[in-house]
Amino acid sequence: SSELTQDPVVSVPLGQTVRITCQGDSLRAYYASWYQQKPGQAPTLVIYDKDKRPSGIPDRFSGSGSGNAASLTITGAQAEDEADYYCNSRDISGNHHVLFGGGTKLTVL
Amino acid sequence: QLQLQESGPGLVKPSETLSLTCNVSGASISDTTQYWGWIRQPPGKGPEWIGSIFHSGTTFDNPSLKSRVTMSVDTSKNHFSLKMRSVTAADTAVYYCVFPVGASTGEEYWGQGTLVTVSS
């Protein structure tokens, strides 16, 4: 199967903008989704279909992507955005197969 | 509101079979064109897709699990189940049932997760 690669650690000063990236061959064929996970909680969907926000997700979260890469941008990061973020997509190597990236730990300074 | 709840033993011995059930409430397991599924997360690691199942019984599972997985659905009880054979310590994880899997609709539901530890 293919893989989705993320930077393990990213930090951002409070109120600034941060971009979290994800790379993988599957992203050439399928849109990425992004999940936020805080300690002890299940992951929460924050972006789907590359750039769509589920209901209830603040508009400071946005998604983009091109080629084999996808990005999650937080514009004006808040303290409560400190969390692990995972990208996700379908896997080109198998029908209905699903991939997750290794995750990015975001620290808000 | 759709709710998912995992149930099953929290401790399984090495080489034995892990068995979990996901009870679905708030919707009929048959009343959808999407797949139900299982995702696990080892301690300190990222999520890993285990497999997906349709209400008809059609399944897809992660090749990395080397065919150790069996999934089933019981529409009369409105639940679906996971069995994983020949477990090792590497299968220790929080196991989540999720809906939908492999399709993006903007509405997604996760169970609270259940920690399964593989240890003698």
XYZ file of C-alpha atoms in Angstrom:
229
model
C 0.000 0.000 0.000
C 1.052 3.629 -0.365
C 1.760 6.071 2.454
C 0.875 9.554 3.618
C 3.785 11.518 5.066
C 3.516 14.368 7.576
C 6.038 16.430 9.507
C 5.994 15.051 13.066
C 6.117 18.364 14.916
C 5.058 21.909 14.049
C 4.787 24.959 16.281
C 3.067 28.307 15.829
C 2.919 31.496 17.947
C -0.520 32.281 19.299
C -2.584 34.159 16.731
C -0.309 33.369 13.816
C -0.937 31.202 10.768
C 0.347 27.674 10.421
C 0.284 25.184 7.574
C 0.428 21.432 8.129
C 1.291 19.359 5.097
C 0.709 15.825 3.908
C 2.305 14.073 0.936
C 1.529 10.840 -0.823
C 0.782 9.295 -4.184
C -2.832 8.616 -3.186
C -3.432 12.359 -3.088
C -3.039 12.487 -6.852
C -6.247 10.475 -7.116
C -8.196 11.200 -3.951
C -8.941 14.267 -1.857
C -7.550 14.513 1.650
C -9.425 14.770 4.886
C -7.948 16.162 8.071
C -8.560 15.166 11.681
C -7.793 16.911 14.951
C -7.164 14.752 17.996
C -6.755 15.929 21.565
C -5.492 13.654 24.351
C -7.936 10.998 25.396
C -10.413 11.840 22.635
C -11.384 10.268 19.334
C -10.251 12.111 16.216
C -12.553 14.859 14.972
C -12.992 15.642 11.280
C -12.017 19.252 10.548
C -11.636 19.194 6.740
C -12.966 16.783 4.113
C -12.829 16.595 0.335
C -9.636 18.703 0.358
C -11.210 21.997 1.403
C -14.671 21.498 2.914
C -15.416 22.230 6.556
C -17.912 20.145 8.505
C -20.599 21.985 10.370
C -19.310 23.484 13.599
C -15.656 23.714 12.576
C -14.306 27.277 12.880
C -13.497 29.033 9.626
C -9.898 29.545 10.705
C -9.415 25.954 9.516
C -8.978 25.601 5.767
C -7.680 22.953 3.410
C -5.977 22.926 0.042
C -4.100 20.554 -2.176
C -2.408 19.958 -5.485
C -0.622 17.040 -7.054
C 0.618 14.650 -4.406
C 0.258 17.100 -1.506
C -2.449 18.438 0.767
C -2.358 21.148 3.391
C -4.314 22.166 6.440
C -4.015 25.836 7.321
C -5.019 27.379 10.620
C -5.303 31.145 10.288
C -4.926 32.793 13.682
C -4.091 29.737 15.746
C -5.711 29.547 19.168
C -4.498 27.789 22.272
C -7.269 25.215 21.882
C -5.890 24.247 18.468
C -2.929 22.542 20.117
C -3.457 18.917 19.163
C -2.368 16.109 16.873
C -3.477 16.428 13.273
C -3.809 13.526 10.852
C -4.392 13.523 7.121
C -6.402 10.773 5.512
C -7.392 9.633 2.038
C -8.447 6.650 0.044
C -5.592 4.370 -0.978
C -4.821 4.003 -4.667
C -3.529 0.500 -4.057
C -6.883 -0.971 -3.103
C -10.580 -0.461 -3.587
C -12.192 1.121 -0.520
C -8.867 1.035 1.308
C -8.073 3.946 3.591
C -4.802 5.585 4.635
C -3.821 7.819 7.523
C -0.728 9.943 7.794
C 1.608 9.543 10.730
C 0.385 12.742 12.331
C 1.662 16.201 13.157
C 1.818 17.423 16.733
C 0.947 21.113 16.725
C 2.188 23.259 19.573
C 0.767 26.751 20.014
C 3.416 28.921 21.664
C -28.335 11.438 16.314
C -26.269 8.443 15.277
C -24.261 6.872 18.081
C -21.714 4.068 17.991
C -20.567 2.064 21.008
C -17.822 -0.528 21.032
C -17.965 -3.480 23.383
C -15.715 -6.433 24.060
C -12.918 -7.703 26.280
C -10.242 -5.238 27.235
C -7.598 -7.936 27.632
C -6.725 -10.665 25.152
C -3.935 -13.215 25.415
C -1.288 -13.488 22.695
C -2.214 -15.870 19.856
C -5.907 -15.669 20.754
C -8.748 -13.911 18.940
C -9.826 -10.329 19.613
C -13.594 -9.859 19.323
C -15.401 -6.535 19.340
C -18.937 -5.431 18.553
C -20.137 -2.005 17.554
C -23.692 -1.256 18.597
C -25.410 1.320 16.432
C -28.216 3.532 17.712
C -30.064 6.434 16.184
C -30.116 4.930 12.692
C -30.577 1.628 10.934
C -27.392 -0.089 9.904
C -29.128 -1.074 6.656
C -30.389 2.384 5.771
C -27.278 3.713 4.098
C -25.149 3.492 0.976
C -21.978 4.014 3.005
C -19.611 1.634 4.735
C -19.255 1.018 8.460
C -15.757 0.395 9.702
C -13.069 -0.180 12.275
C -10.043 1.991 12.963
C -7.446 1.392 15.650
C -4.810 3.544 17.262
C -1.850 2.041 19.121
C -0.675 4.039 22.126
C 1.269 7.095 20.989
C 0.746 6.358 17.299
C -1.580 7.438 14.529
C -4.844 5.835 13.477
C -4.804 2.746 11.279
C -7.694 1.580 9.128
C -8.612 -2.031 9.900
C -11.507 -2.602 7.542
C -14.906 -1.599 6.242
C -18.196 -3.457 5.924
C -21.412 -2.782 4.030
C -24.786 -3.820 5.430
C -24.925 -6.546 2.766
C -21.819 -8.111 4.286
C -19.311 -6.943 1.672
C -15.998 -6.260 3.360
C -12.613 -4.719 2.672
C -9.685 -5.022 5.071
C -6.176 -3.694 5.441
C -3.684 -5.964 3.647
C -1.089 -5.219 6.338
C -3.155 -7.280 8.765
C -2.440 -10.359 6.664
C -5.999 -11.668 6.477
C -6.314 -12.022 10.258
C -9.500 -9.972 10.204
C -13.108 -11.092 9.862
C -15.976 -8.616 9.931
C -19.666 -9.320 10.043
C -22.915 -7.427 10.327
C -26.159 -8.341 12.086
C -28.910 -6.099 10.816
C -31.489 -7.610 13.197
C -29.401 -6.447 16.168
C -28.223 -3.312 14.397
C -24.597 -4.017 15.089
C -21.423 -5.062 13.314
C -18.469 -7.015 14.611
C -14.738 -7.482 14.289
C -12.633 -10.553 14.927
C -8.851 -10.481 14.709
C -7.004 -13.765 14.980
C -3.548 -14.583 16.297
C -3.058 -11.303 18.112
C 0.283 -10.101 19.410
C 1.372 -7.203 21.584
C 1.506 -5.098 18.406
C -2.292 -5.313 18.248
C -2.634 -3.435 21.528
C -4.583 -0.303 20.644
C -7.717 1.739 21.105
C -10.252 0.300 18.690
C -12.898 2.593 17.241
C -15.960 1.852 15.172
C -16.631 4.605 12.667
C -19.248 5.704 10.157
C -18.869 6.315 7.305
C -15.467 4.974 6.253
C -13.849 5.707 2.918
C -16.328 8.381 1.930
C -16.471 12.040 2.795
C -19.817 13.511 3.682
C -18.862 16.040 6.329
C -20.772 14.082 8.936
C -18.752 11.405 10.572
C -19.337 9.419 13.727
C -16.822 7.661 15.956
C -17.428 5.455 18.940
C -15.695 6.468 22.137
C -13.107 3.765 21.515
C -12.161 0.760 23.574
C -8.645 -0.101 24.677
C -7.680 -3.667 23.923
C -4.474 -4.871 25.519
C -2.774 -8.027 24.305
C -0.897 -9.586 27.183
C -0.565 -12.875 28.963
